[in-house]
Structures are given as structure tokens and as C-alpha cells.
JSON list of C-alpha atoms in Angstrom, two decimals:
[
{"chain": "E", "resi": 23, "resn": "SER", "atom": "CA", "xyz": [0.00, 0.01, 0.03]},
{"chain": "E", "resi": 24, "resn": "GLN", "atom": "CA", "xyz": [1.04, 3.58, -0.48]},
{"chain": "E", "resi": 25, "resn": "GLN", "atom": "CA", "xyz": [1.89, 4.58, 3.07]},
{"chain": "E", "resi": 26, "resn": "GLY", "atom": "CA", "xyz": [4.15, 7.23, 4.27]},
{"chain": "E", "resi": 27, "resn": "GLU", "atom": "CA", "xyz": [6.63, 6.59, 7.18]},
{"chain": "E", "resi": 28, "resn": "GLU", "atom": "CA", "xyz": [7.24, 8.88, 10.02]},
{"chain": "E", "resi": 29, "resn": "ASP", "atom": "CA", "xyz": [10.16, 8.83, 12.16]},
{"chain": "E", "resi": 30, "resn": "PRO", "atom": "CA", "xyz": [10.30, 9.15, 15.22]},
{"chain": "E", "resi": 31, "resn": "GLN", "atom": "CA", "xyz": [7.00, 7.91, 16.18]},
{"chain": "E", "resi": 32, "resn": "ALA", "atom": "CA", "xyz": [6.85, 9.22, 19.76]},
{"chain": "E", "resi": 33, "resn": "LEU", "atom": "CA", "xyz": [8.36, 12.37, 20.91]},
{"chain": "E", "resi": 34, "resn": "SER", "atom": "CA", "xyz": [8.41, 13.86, 24.46]},
{"chain": "E", "resi": 35, "resn": "ILE", "atom": "CA", "xyz": [9.82, 17.45, 25.02]},
{"chain": "E", "resi": 36, "resn": "GLN", "atom": "CA", "xyz": [9.86, 20.38, 27.32]},
{"chain": "E", "resi": 37, "resn": "GLU", "atom": "CA", "xyz": [7.78, 23.46, 26.55]},
{"chain": "E", "resi": 38, "resn": "GLY", "atom": "CA", "xyz": [9.87, 25.81, 24.70]},
{"chain": "E", "resi": 39, "resn": "GLU", "atom": "CA", "xyz": [12.01, 23.20, 22.83]},
{"chain": "E", "resi": 40, "resn": "ASN", "atom": "CA", "xyz": [11.85, 22.42, 19.19]},
{"chain": "E", "resi": 41, "resn": "ALA", "atom": "CA", "xyz": [10.18, 19.20, 17.79]},
{"chain": "E", "resi": 42, "resn": "THR", "atom": "CA", "xyz": [11.33, 17.49, 14.56]},
{"chain": "E", "resi": 43, "resn": "MET", "atom": "CA", "xyz": [9.57, 14.92, 12.80]},
{"chain": "E", "resi": 44, "resn": "ASN", "atom": "CA", "xyz": [10.53, 13.10, 9.50]},
{"chain": "E", "resi": 45, "resn": "CYS", "atom": "CA", "xyz": [8.59, 11.51, 6.87]},
{"chain": "E", "resi": 46, "resn": "SER", "atom": "CA", "xyz": [9.42, 9.35, 3.89]},
{"chain": "E", "resi": 47, "resn": "TYR", "atom": "CA", "xyz": [7.41, 8.21, 0.96]},
{"chain": "E", "resi": 48, "resn": "LYS", "atom": "CA", "xyz": [7.92, 5.91, -2.06]},
{"chain": "E", "resi": 49, "resn": "THR", "atom": "CA", "xyz": [6.33, 7.40, -5.07]},
{"chain": "E", "resi": 50, "resn": "SER", "atom": "CA", "xyz": [6.09, 10.55, -7.16]},
{"chain": "E", "resi": 51, "resn": "ILE", "atom": "CA", "xyz": [3.99, 13.17, -5.37]},
{"chain": "E", "resi": 52, "resn": "ASN", "atom": "CA", "xyz": [1.73, 16.11, -6.19]},
{"chain": "E", "resi": 53, "resn": "ASN", "atom": "CA", "xyz": [2.37, 17.62, -2.82]},
{"chain": "E", "resi": 54, "resn": "LEU", "atom": "CA", "xyz": [2.92, 16.73, 0.84]},
{"chain": "E", "resi": 55, "resn": "GLN", "atom": "CA", "xyz": [0.87, 17.78, 3.59]},
{"chain": "E", "resi": 56, "resn": "TRP", "atom": "CA", "xyz": [1.08, 17.60, 7.46]},
{"chain": "E", "resi": 57, "resn": "TYR", "atom": "CA", "xyz": [-1.95, 17.28, 9.78]},
{"chain": "E", "resi": 58, "resn": "ARG", "atom": "CA", "xyz": [-2.43, 17.46, 13.51]},
{"chain": "E", "resi": 59, "resn": "GLN", "atom": "CA", "xyz": [-4.88, 15.18, 15.29]},
{"chain": "E", "resi": 60, "resn": "ASN", "atom": "CA", "xyz": [-5.90, 15.46, 18.91]},
{"chain": "E", "resi": 61, "resn": "SER", "atom": "CA", "xyz": [-6.94, 12.37, 20.71]},
{"chain": "E", "resi": 62, "resn": "GLY", "atom": "CA", "xyz": [-9.88, 10.92, 19.15]},
{"chain": "E", "resi": 63, "resn": "ARG", "atom": "CA", "xyz": [-10.69, 13.89, 16.91]},
{"chain": "E", "resi": 64, "resn": "GLY", "atom": "CA", "xyz": [-10.56, 14.81, 13.24]},
{"chain": "E", "resi": 65, "resn": "LEU", "atom": "CA", "xyz": [-7.44, 16.01, 11.34]},
{"chain": "E", "resi": 66, "resn": "VAL", "atom": "CA", "xyz": [-6.48, 19.60, 11.22]},
{"chain": "E", "resi": 67, "resn": "HIS", "atom": "CA", "xyz": [-4.49, 20.83, 8.18]},
{"chain": "E", "resi": 68, "resn": "LEU", "atom": "CA", "xyz": [-1.34, 22.45, 9.10]},
{"chain": "E", "resi": 69, "resn": "ILE", "atom": "CA", "xyz": [0.72, 23.07, 5.93]},
{"chain": "E", "resi": 70, "resn": "LEU", "atom": "CA", "xyz": [1.04, 22.02, 2.32]},
{"chain": "E", "resi": 71, "resn": "ILE", "atom": "CA", "xyz": [4.25, 21.93, 0.35]},
{"chain": "E", "resi": 72, "resn": "ARG", "atom": "CA", "xyz": [4.22, 21.37, -3.29]},
{"chain": "E", "resi": 73, "resn": "SER", "atom": "CA", "xyz": [6.56, 18.90, -5.08]},
{"chain": "E", "resi": 74, "resn": "ASN", "atom": "CA", "xyz": [8.43, 21.72, -6.68]},
{"chain": "E", "resi": 75, "resn": "GLU", "atom": "CA", "xyz": [9.05, 23.59, -3.32]},
{"chain": "E", "resi": 76, "resn": "ARG", "atom": "CA", "xyz": [11.90, 22.84, -0.90]},
{"chain": "E", "resi": 77, "resn": "GLU", "atom": "CA", "xyz": [10.89, 24.72, 2.15]},
{"chain": "E", "resi": 78, "resn": "LYS", "atom": "CA", "xyz": [7.81, 26.41, 3.57]},
{"chain": "E", "resi": 79, "resn": "HIS", "atom": "CA", "xyz": [6.99, 28.27, 6.75]},
{"chain": "E", "resi": 80, "resn": "SER", "atom": "CA", "xyz": [3.89, 28.99, 8.60]},
{"chain": "E", "resi": 81, "resn": "GLY", "atom": "CA", "xyz": [4.02, 30.58, 12.01]},
{"chain": "E", "resi": 82, "resn": "ARG", "atom": "CA", "xyz": [6.02, 28.26, 14.28]},
{"chain": "E", "resi": 83, "resn": "LEU", "atom": "CA", "xyz": [5.98, 25.56, 11.58]},
{"chain": "E", "resi": 84, "resn": "ARG", "atom": "CA", "xyz": [8.73, 24.96, 9.03]},
{"chain": "E", "resi": 85, "resn": "VAL", "atom": "CA", "xyz": [8.51, 21.98, 6.49]},
{"chain": "E", "resi": 86, "resn": "THR", "atom": "CA", "xyz": [11.19, 20.87, 4.13]},
{"chain": "E", "resi": 87, "resn": "LEU", "atom": "CA", "xyz": [10.83, 18.62, 1.21]},
{"chain": "E", "resi": 88, "resn": "ASP", "atom": "CA", "xyz": [13.60, 16.60, -0.32]},
{"chain": "E", "resi": 89, "resn": "THR", "atom": "CA", "xyz": [12.20, 14.84, -3.56]},
{"chain": "E", "resi": 90, "resn": "SER", "atom": "CA", "xyz": [15.44, 13.30, -4.37]},
{"chain": "E", "resi": 91, "resn": "LYS", "atom": "CA", "xyz": [15.35, 11.39, -1.07]},
{"chain": "E", "resi": 92, "resn": "LYS", "atom": "CA", "xyz": [11.68, 11.16, -0.99]},
{"chain": "E", "resi": 93, "resn": "SER", "atom": "CA", "xyz": [11.50, 12.75, 2.42]},
{"chain": "E", "resi": 94, "resn": "SER", "atom": "CA", "xyz": [10.14, 15.65, 4.35]},
{"chain": "E", "resi": 95, "resn": "SER", "atom": "CA", "xyz": [10.53, 17.20, 7.79]},
{"chain": "E", "resi": 96, "resn": "LEU", "atom": "CA", "xyz": [8.28, 19.17, 10.13]},
{"chain": "E", "resi": 97, "resn": "LEU", "atom": "CA", "xyz": [9.86, 21.43, 12.62]},
{"chain": "E", "resi": 98, "resn": "ILE", "atom": "CA", "xyz": [7.74, 23.01, 15.36]},
{"chain": "E", "resi": 99, "resn": "THR", "atom": "CA", "xyz": [9.72, 25.81, 17.13]},
{"chain": "E", "resi": 100, "resn": "ALA", "atom": "CA", "xyz": [9.04, 27.00, 20.56]},
{"chain": "E", "resi": 101, "resn": "SER", "atom": "CA", "xyz": [6.71, 24.24, 21.47]},
{"chain": "E", "resi": 102, "resn": "ARG", "atom": "CA", "xyz": [3.76, 24.76, 23.75]},
{"chain": "E", "resi": 103, "resn": "ALA", "atom": "CA", "xyz": [1.64, 22.32, 25.87]},
{"chain": "E", "resi": 104, "resn": "ALA", "atom": "CA", "xyz": [-1.16, 22.90, 23.33]},
{"chain": "E", "resi": 105, "resn": "ASP", "atom": "CA", "xyz": [1.01, 21.29, 20.51]},
{"chain": "E", "resi": 106, "resn": "THR", "atom": "CA", "xyz": [0.57, 17.99, 22.26]},
{"chain": "E", "resi": 107, "resn": "ALA", "atom": "CA", "xyz": [-1.00, 15.78, 19.52]},
{"chain": "E", "resi": 108, "resn": "SER", "atom": "CA", "xyz": [-0.41, 13.29, 16.77]},
{"chain": "E", "resi": 109, "resn": "TYR", "atom": "CA", "xyz": [1.15, 14.58, 13.70]},
{"chain": "E", "resi": 110, "resn": "PHE", "atom": "CA", "xyz": [0.70, 12.88, 10.31]},
{"chain": "E", "resi": 111, "resn": "CYS", "atom": "CA", "xyz": [2.33, 13.48, 7.09]},
{"chain": "E", "resi": 112, "resn": "ALA", "atom": "CA", "xyz": [0.37, 12.71, 4.01]},
{"chain": "E", "resi": 113, "resn": "TYR", "atom": "CA", "xyz": [1.43, 12.77, 0.46]},
{"chain": "E", "resi": 114, "resn": "SER", "atom": "CA", "xyz": [-0.75, 13.45, -2.49]},
{"chain": "E", "resi": 115, "resn": "TYR", "atom": "CA", "xyz": [-0.39, 11.22, -5.57]},
{"chain": "E", "resi": 116, "resn": "GLY", "atom": "CA", "xyz": [-2.36, 10.20, -8.63]},
{"chain": "E", "resi": 117, "resn": "ASN", "atom": "CA", "xyz": [-5.98, 11.58, -8.44]},
{"chain": "E", "resi": 118, "resn": "ASN", "atom": "CA", "xyz": [-5.13, 13.65, -5.35]},
{"chain": "E", "resi": 119, "resn": "ARG", "atom": "CA", "xyz": [-5.83, 10.70, -2.87]},
{"chain": "E", "resi": 120, "resn": "LEU", "atom": "CA", "xyz": [-3.84, 11.07, 0.27]},
{"chain": "E", "resi": 121, "resn": "ALA", "atom": "CA", "xyz": [-1.57, 8.44, 1.73]},
{"chain": "E", "resi": 122, "resn": "PHE", "atom": "CA", "xyz": [-0.91, 8.81, 5.40]},
{"chain": "E", "resi": 123, "resn": "GLY", "atom": "CA", "xyz": [1.98, 7.67, 7.61]},
{"chain": "E", "resi": 124, "resn": "LYS", "atom": "CA", "xyz": [1.39, 6.15, 10.93]},
{"chain": "E", "resi": 125, "resn": "GLY", "atom": "CA", "xyz": [1.82, 9.38, 12.85]},
{"chain": "E", "resi": 126, "resn": "ASN", "atom": "CA", "xyz": [4.09, 10.92, 15.42]},
{"chain": "E", "resi": 127, "resn": "GLN", "atom": "CA", "xyz": [2.80, 11.33, 18.91]},
{"chain": "E", "resi": 128, "resn": "VAL", "atom": "CA", "xyz": [4.21, 14.41, 20.40]},
{"chain": "E", "resi": 129, "resn": "VAL", "atom": "CA", "xyz": [3.95, 15.20, 24.14]},
{"chain": "E", "resi": 130, "resn": "VAL", "atom": "CA", "xyz": [4.98, 18.72, 25.19]},
{"chain": "E", "resi": 131, "resn": "ILE", "atom": "CA", "xyz": [5.60, 18.81, 28.95]},
{"chain": "E", "resi": 132, "resn": "PRO", "atom": "CA", "xyz": [4.83, 22.24, 30.56]},
{"chain": "R", "resi": 119, "resn": "ASP", "atom": "CA", "xyz": [-19.73, 26.60, 11.36]},
{"chain": "R", "resi": 120, "resn": "THR", "atom": "CA", "xyz": [-18.55, 26.26, 7.61]},
{"chain": "R", "resi": 121, "resn": "GLY", "atom": "CA", "xyz": [-16.35, 23.21, 8.10]},
{"chain": "R", "resi": 122, "resn": "VAL", "atom": "CA", "xyz": [-16.98, 19.68, 7.15]},
{"chain": "R", "resi": 123, "resn": "SER", "atom": "CA", "xyz": [-19.51, 18.00, 9.39]},
{"chain": "R", "resi": 124, "resn": "GLN", "atom": "CA", "xyz": [-20.27, 14.34, 10.02]},
{"chain": "R", "resi": 125, "resn": "ASP", "atom": "CA", "xyz": [-23.15, 12.68, 11.52]},
{"chain": "R", "resi": 126, "resn": "PRO", "atom": "CA", "xyz": [-23.32, 10.71, 13.80]},
{"chain": "R", "resi": 127, "resn": "ARG", "atom": "CA", "xyz": [-20.20, 11.24, 15.81]},
{"chain": "R", "resi": 128, "resn": "HIS", "atom": "CA", "xyz": [-20.40, 7.87, 17.41]},
{"chain": "R", "resi": 129, "resn": "LYS", "atom": "CA", "xyz": [-22.12, 4.62, 16.56]},
{"chain": "R", "resi": 130, "resn": "ILE", "atom": "CA", "xyz": [-22.38, 1.46, 18.36]},
{"chain": "R", "resi": 131, "resn": "THR", "atom": "CA", "xyz": [-23.98, -1.43, 16.57]},
{"chain": "R", "resi": 132, "resn": "LYS", "atom": "CA", "xyz": [-24.22, -5.25, 16.73]},
{"chain": "R", "resi": 133, "resn": "ARG", "atom": "CA", "xyz": [-22.47, -7.47, 14.20]},
{"chain": "R", "resi": 134, "resn": "GLY", "atom": "CA", "xyz": [-24.66, -8.07, 11.08]},
{"chain": "R", "resi": 135, "resn": "GLN", "atom": "CA", "xyz": [-26.43, -4.74, 11.36]},
{"chain": "R", "resi": 136, "resn": "ASN", "atom": "CA", "xyz": [-26.30, -2.07, 8.58]},
{"chain": "R", "resi": 137, "resn": "VAL", "atom": "CA", "xyz": [-25.08, 1.51, 9.48]},
{"chain": "R", "resi": 138, "resn": "THR", "atom": "CA", "xyz": [-25.20, 4.67, 7.45]},
{"chain": "R", "resi": 139, "resn": "PHE", "atom": "CA", "xyz": [-22.99, 7.68, 7.99]},
{"chain": "R", "resi": 140, "resn": "ARG", "atom": "CA", "xyz": [-23.47, 11.15, 6.53]},
{"chain": "R", "resi": 141, "resn": "CYS", "atom": "CA", "xyz": [-20.83, 13.88, 5.49]},
{"chain": "R", "resi": 142, "resn": "ASP", "atom": "CA", "xyz": [-21.66, 17.34, 4.59]},
{"chain": "R", "resi": 143, "resn": "PRO", "atom": "CA", "xyz": [-18.62, 19.02, 2.95]},
{"chain": "R", "resi": 144, "resn": "ILE", "atom": "CA", "xyz": [-17.73, 22.78, 2.89]},
{"chain": "R", "resi": 145, "resn": "SER", "atom": "CA", "xyz": [-20.34, 24.19, 0.54]},
{"chain": "R", "resi": 146, "resn": "GLU", "atom": "CA", "xyz": [-18.17, 25.21, -2.43]},
{"chain": "R", "resi": 147, "resn": "HIS", "atom": "CA", "xyz": [-16.06, 22.16, -2.55]},
{"chain": "R", "resi": 148, "resn": "ASN", "atom": "CA", "xyz": [-16.73, 19.71, -5.39]},
{"chain": "R", "resi": 149, "resn": "ARG", "atom": "CA", "xyz": [-14.56, 16.85, -4.24]},
{"chain": "R", "resi": 150, "resn": "LEU", "atom": "CA", "xyz": [-15.45, 14.62, -1.34]},
{"chain": "R", "resi": 151, "resn": "TYR", "atom": "CA", "xyz": [-13.23, 11.87, 0.21]},
{"chain": "R", "resi": 152, "resn": "TRP", "atom": "CA", "xyz": [-13.82, 9.04, 2.62]},
{"chain": "R", "resi": 153, "resn": "TYR", "atom": "CA", "xyz": [-11.02, 7.59, 4.79]},
{"chain": "R", "resi": 154, "resn": "ARG", "atom": "CA", "xyz": [-10.94, 4.94, 7.63]},
{"chain": "R", "resi": 155, "resn": "GLN", "atom": "CA", "xyz": [-8.70, 5.20, 10.57]},
{"chain": "R", "resi": 156, "resn": "THR", "atom": "CA", "xyz": [-7.96, 2.33, 13.03]},
{"chain": "R", "resi": 157, "resn": "LEU", "atom": "CA", "xyz": [-6.33, 2.80, 16.42]},
{"chain": "R", "resi": 158, "resn": "GLY", "atom": "CA", "xyz": [-2.71, 3.82, 16.02]},
{"chain": "R", "resi": 159, "resn": "GLN", "atom": "CA", "xyz": [-2.70, 4.07, 12.46]},
{"chain": "R", "resi": 160, "resn": "GLY", "atom": "CA", "xyz": [-2.95, 6.80, 9.88]},
{"chain": "R", "resi": 161, "resn": "PRO", "atom": "CA", "xyz": [-6.17, 7.19, 7.83]},
{"chain": "R", "resi": 162, "resn": "GLU", "atom": "CA", "xyz": [-6.59, 4.98, 4.80]},
{"chain": "R", "resi": 163, "resn": "PHE", "atom": "CA", "xyz": [-8.34, 6.25, 1.67]},
{"chain": "R", "resi": 164, "resn": "LEU", "atom": "CA", "xyz": [-11.53, 4.50, 0.79]},
{"chain": "R", "resi": 165, "resn": "THR", "atom": "CA", "xyz": [-13.19, 6.52, -2.09]},
{"chain": "R", "resi": 166, "resn": "TYR", "atom": "CA", "xyz": [-13.71, 9.86, -3.53]},
{"chain": "R", "resi": 167, "resn": "PHE", "atom": "CA", "xyz": [-16.31, 11.82, -5.52]},
{"chain": "R", "resi": 168, "resn": "GLN", "atom": "CA", "xyz": [-16.01, 14.67, -8.02]},
{"chain": "R", "resi": 169, "resn": "ASN", "atom": "CA", "xyz": [-19.40, 16.27, -7.70]},
{"chain": "R", "resi": 170, "resn": "GLU", "atom": "CA", "xyz": [-21.78, 13.31, -7.83]},
{"chain": "R", "resi": 171, "resn": "ALA", "atom": "CA", "xyz": [-19.41, 11.02, -9.63]},
{"chain": "R", "resi": 172, "resn": "GLN", "atom": "CA", "xyz": [-17.70, 8.46, -7.78]},
{"chain": "R", "resi": 173, "resn": "LEU", "atom": "CA", "xyz": [-14.31, 8.32, -9.43]},
{"chain": "R", "resi": 174, "resn": "GLU", "atom": "CA", "xyz": [-12.17, 5.98, -7.37]},
{"chain": "R", "resi": 175, "resn": "LYS", "atom": "CA", "xyz": [-12.61, 3.18, -4.92]},
{"chain": "R", "resi": 176, "resn": "SER", "atom": "CA", "xyz": [-9.89, 1.56, -2.86]},
{"chain": "R", "resi": 177, "resn": "ARG", "atom": "CA", "xyz": [-9.54, -2.18, -2.67]},
{"chain": "R", "resi": 178, "resn": "LEU", "atom": "CA", "xyz": [-10.36, -1.66, 1.08]},
{"chain": "R", "resi": 179, "resn": "LEU", "atom": "CA", "xyz": [-13.89, -0.84, 0.02]},
{"chain": "R", "resi": 180, "resn": "SER", "atom": "CA", "xyz": [-15.35, -4.28, 0.02]},
{"chain": "R", "resi": 181, "resn": "ASP", "atom": "CA", "xyz": [-18.79, -5.00, -1.59]},
{"chain": "R", "resi": 182, "resn": "ARG", "atom": "CA", "xyz": [-20.50, -4.44, 1.81]},
{"chain": "R", "resi": 183, "resn": "PHE", "atom": "CA", "xyz": [-19.57, -0.84, 1.51]},
{"chain": "R", "resi": 184, "resn": "SER", "atom": "CA", "xyz": [-21.47, 1.69, -0.53]},
{"chain": "R", "resi": 185, "resn": "ALA", "atom": "CA", "xyz": [-20.95, 5.48, -0.95]},
{"chain": "R", "resi": 186, "resn": "GLU", "atom": "CA", "xyz": [-23.16, 7.93, -2.58]},
{"chain": "R", "resi": 187, "resn": "ARG", "atom": "CA", "xyz": [-23.29, 11.60, -3.33]},
{"chain": "R", "resi": 188, "resn": "PRO", "atom": "CA", "xyz": [-26.64, 11.95, -5.09]},
{"chain": "R", "resi": 189, "resn": "LYS", "atom": "CA", "xyz": [-26.75, 15.70, -5.72]},
{"chain": "R", "resi": 190, "resn": "GLY", "atom": "CA", "xyz": [-23.01, 16.49, -5.38]},
{"chain": "R", "resi": 191, "resn": "SER", "atom": "CA", "xyz": [-23.36, 17.90, -1.97]},
{"chain": "R", "resi": 192, "resn": "PHE", "atom": "CA", "xyz": [-23.62, 15.58, 1.00]},
{"chain": "R", "resi": 193, "resn": "SER", "atom": "CA", "xyz": [-22.41, 12.06, 0.91]},
{"chain": "R", "resi": 194, "resn": "THR", "atom": "CA", "xyz": [-23.57, 8.95, 2.65]},
{"chain": "R", "resi": 195, "resn": "LEU", "atom": "CA", "xyz": [-21.47, 5.85, 3.51]},
{"chain": "R", "resi": 196, "resn": "GLU", "atom": "CA", "xyz": [-23.31, 2.64, 4.22]},
{"chain": "R", "resi": 197, "resn": "ILE", "atom": "CA", "xyz": [-21.87, -0.57, 5.62]},
{"chain": "R", "resi": 198, "resn": "GLN", "atom": "CA", "xyz": [-24.04, -3.58, 5.25]},
{"chain": "R", "resi": 199, "resn": "ARG", "atom": "CA", "xyz": [-23.68, -6.84, 7.47]},
{"chain": "R", "resi": 200, "resn": "THR", "atom": "CA", "xyz": [-21.14, -5.07, 9.69]},
{"chain": "R", "resi": 201, "resn": "GLU", "atom": "CA", "xyz": [-18.29, -7.14, 11.17]},
{"chain": "R", "resi": 202, "resn": "GLN", "atom": "CA", "xyz": [-16.03, -6.34, 14.22]},
{"chain": "R", "resi": 203, "resn": "GLY", "atom": "CA", "xyz": [-13.23, -5.48, 11.86]},
{"chain": "R", "resi": 204, "resn": "ASP", "atom": "CA", "xyz": [-15.16, -2.55, 10.58]},
{"chain": "R", "resi": 205, "resn": "SER", "atom": "CA", "xyz": [-14.60, -0.78, 13.96]},
{"chain": "R", "resi": 206, "resn": "ALA", "atom": "CA", "xyz": [-12.79, 2.33, 13.20]},
{"chain": "R", "resi": 207, "resn": "MET", "atom": "CA", "xyz": [-13.09, 6.13, 12.75]},
{"chain": "R", "resi": 208, "resn": "TYR", "atom": "CA", "xyz": [-14.50, 7.05, 9.42]},
{"chain": "R", "resi": 209, "resn": "LEU", "atom": "CA", "xyz": [-13.34, 10.44, 8.21]},
{"chain": "R", "resi": 210, "resn": "CYS", "atom": "CA", "xyz": [-14.82, 12.59, 5.50]},
{"chain": "R", "resi": 211, "resn": "ALA", "atom": "CA", "xyz": [-12.70, 15.28, 3.80]},
{"chain": "R", "resi": 212, "resn": "SER", "atom": "CA", "xyz": [-13.57, 17.81, 1.09]},
{"chain": "R", "resi": 213, "resn": "SER", "atom": "CA", "xyz": [-11.69, 19.98, -1.26]},
{"chain": "R", "resi": 214, "resn": "LEU", "atom": "CA", "xyz": [-11.98, 22.60, -4.05]},
{"chain": "R", "resi": 215, "resn": "GLY", "atom": "CA", "xyz": [-10.42, 20.27, -6.76]},
{"chain": "R", "resi": 216, "resn": "LEU", "atom": "CA", "xyz": [-7.59, 22.40, -7.48]},
{"chain": "R", "resi": 217, "resn": "ALA", "atom": "CA", "xyz": [-4.92, 21.27, -9.85]},
{"chain": "R", "resi": 218, "resn": "GLY", "atom": "CA", "xyz": [-1.17, 22.05, -9.80]},
{"chain": "R", "resi": 219, "resn": "GLY", "atom": "CA", "xyz": [-0.29, 20.49, -6.43]},
{"chain": "R", "resi": 220, "resn": "GLU", "atom": "CA", "xyz": [-2.39, 22.93, -4.38]},
{"chain": "R", "resi": 221, "resn": "GLU", "atom": "CA", "xyz": [-5.19, 20.60, -3.34]},
{"chain": "R", "resi": 222, "resn": "THR", "atom": "CA", "xyz": [-5.67, 20.82, 0.33]},
{"chain": "R", "resi": 223, "resn": "GLN", "atom": "CA", "xyz": [-8.27, 18.31, 1.97]},
{"chain": "R", "resi": 224, "resn": "TYR", "atom": "CA", "xyz": [-10.22, 19.51, 4.92]},
{"chain": "R", "resi": 225, "resn": "PHE", "atom": "CA", "xyz": [-11.41, 16.89, 7.37]},
{"chain": "R", "resi": 226, "resn": "GLY", "atom": "CA", "xyz": [-14.46, 16.48, 9.39]},
{"chain": "R", "resi": 227, "resn": "PRO", "atom": "CA", "xyz": [-14.56, 15.27, 13.02]},
{"chain": "R", "resi": 228, "resn": "GLY", "atom": "CA", "xyz": [-15.27, 11.74, 12.01]},
{"chain": "R", "resi": 229, "resn": "THR", "atom": "CA", "xyz": [-17.68, 9.01, 12.98]},
{"chain": "R", "resi": 230, "resn": "ARG", "atom": "CA", "xyz": [-16.45, 6.53, 15.47]},
{"chain": "R", "resi": 231, "resn": "LEU", "atom": "CA", "xyz": [-17.89, 3.15, 14.81]},
{"chain": "R", "resi": 232, "resn": "LEU", "atom": "CA", "xyz": [-17.94, 0.25, 17.33]},
{"chain": "R", "resi": 233, "resn": "VAL", "atom": "CA", "xyz": [-19.20, -3.04, 16.11]},
{"chain": "R", "resi": 234, "resn": "LEU", "atom": "CA", "xyz": [-19.97, -5.46, 18.98]}
]
């Protein structure tokens, strides 16, 4: 199946620290997106990076994309307790279907 | 609230019963997607619609599953003769259908199904 892979899968950090998550994929993509999911709830879209872009910023988020290595990273700077959630990368391919990784669980300790 | 809505939010049913879920997309969005998410996993694509046309179905969508979007607005997902393995969160997403790699899907809160 076309599934992305995130690394690491669980991350525990102190408030104010930065959190970095990586994601890899296996096919040509239209774009790559990162979503956040709080426990048992729906997915919140965070940021989209197109296949011809290398880096993108949105507030405290920074996403990079390396299509030669088929990998992406999400950096959350100056983390807050409210950032505690699961983070998923999802890449768009073919007819814009999304293939998700298993997710990173991030716990920010106040 | 102008986001994607789903109903019901929770459903408990007995094995063998039929269930139907509804999704109301963002009003101007012409694409609608269904995904399924099991515990500890990322969502998996099930099917999608462009307006009222169902354009793609995953192999995960067995013949017990059927989805419709009769007027190109809301969609329903029906599961017949439910099995315990159908227990999952069913997520709906919608999008504008933009080309050029700018397609962003917006997700609803999901319907959590438990089959006893």
C-alpha cells in the first residue's frame, strides 16, 4: 500500500523546545501535507508543500521537502503544551488521494 | 460553522447490522473523500467523488460498503452486515479540486464506529 513513514513515532519534549519529525514516501507526489490530530478527533490541516518547493514556513512551523530522497521534515519551534497531539504526514499522488503515515505522537511537557 | 460536518459522531452497533454515516462538505467544495482510521494508524483512503461521480474506490472498500453523493453535496457511506473488523473512525474530507499540487483536503470530526 502507498503509506508514508514517520520517524520518530513518539516524542516527549519540554515546553519551549523544538520538535522535529521526519517522513518518507515511495512514489512521485503532487504535494505533501502535514496534519495534526488531537486524541480521538478529526484532522487539522497544518501546511502543504508542493513537489517543486523545498521549504515552507507557517508561523512556528517549518516544512522541508527533498524529492530526491523522497523525504520531508516538520519542525515545530518554541513548542507549547497545546502542541501535544499526533502529527501525520500525507502525500498526494495520482488523483489527489492522500496516503498517510502512522503518525508521530508528540507530548509537550509544561 | 462552515467546516466539514459528519453525523453521527459515534455509533455502536451489533455485528450483522447495517449502518449509514453522513458527511456534509464545505459548501463550495466539489470533491469529497472518505477515509478509515484504525487505532494507532494513519487514515486510509476509501473512495472519492468529484461532484456526484464516484471516481475511485480503494480495494479496502469491500462490496459491503457503498457510498453515494446523489446531488453533489452531502455524501453517505453505508456498511452492510457489519463485522467487528469494521470498527474504526470514518473520516470525511472535502476539497476545491484544484490542480497543480495545491489541493488541500479539509477533514470533518469523524464518525467512530464500534461493532460489538
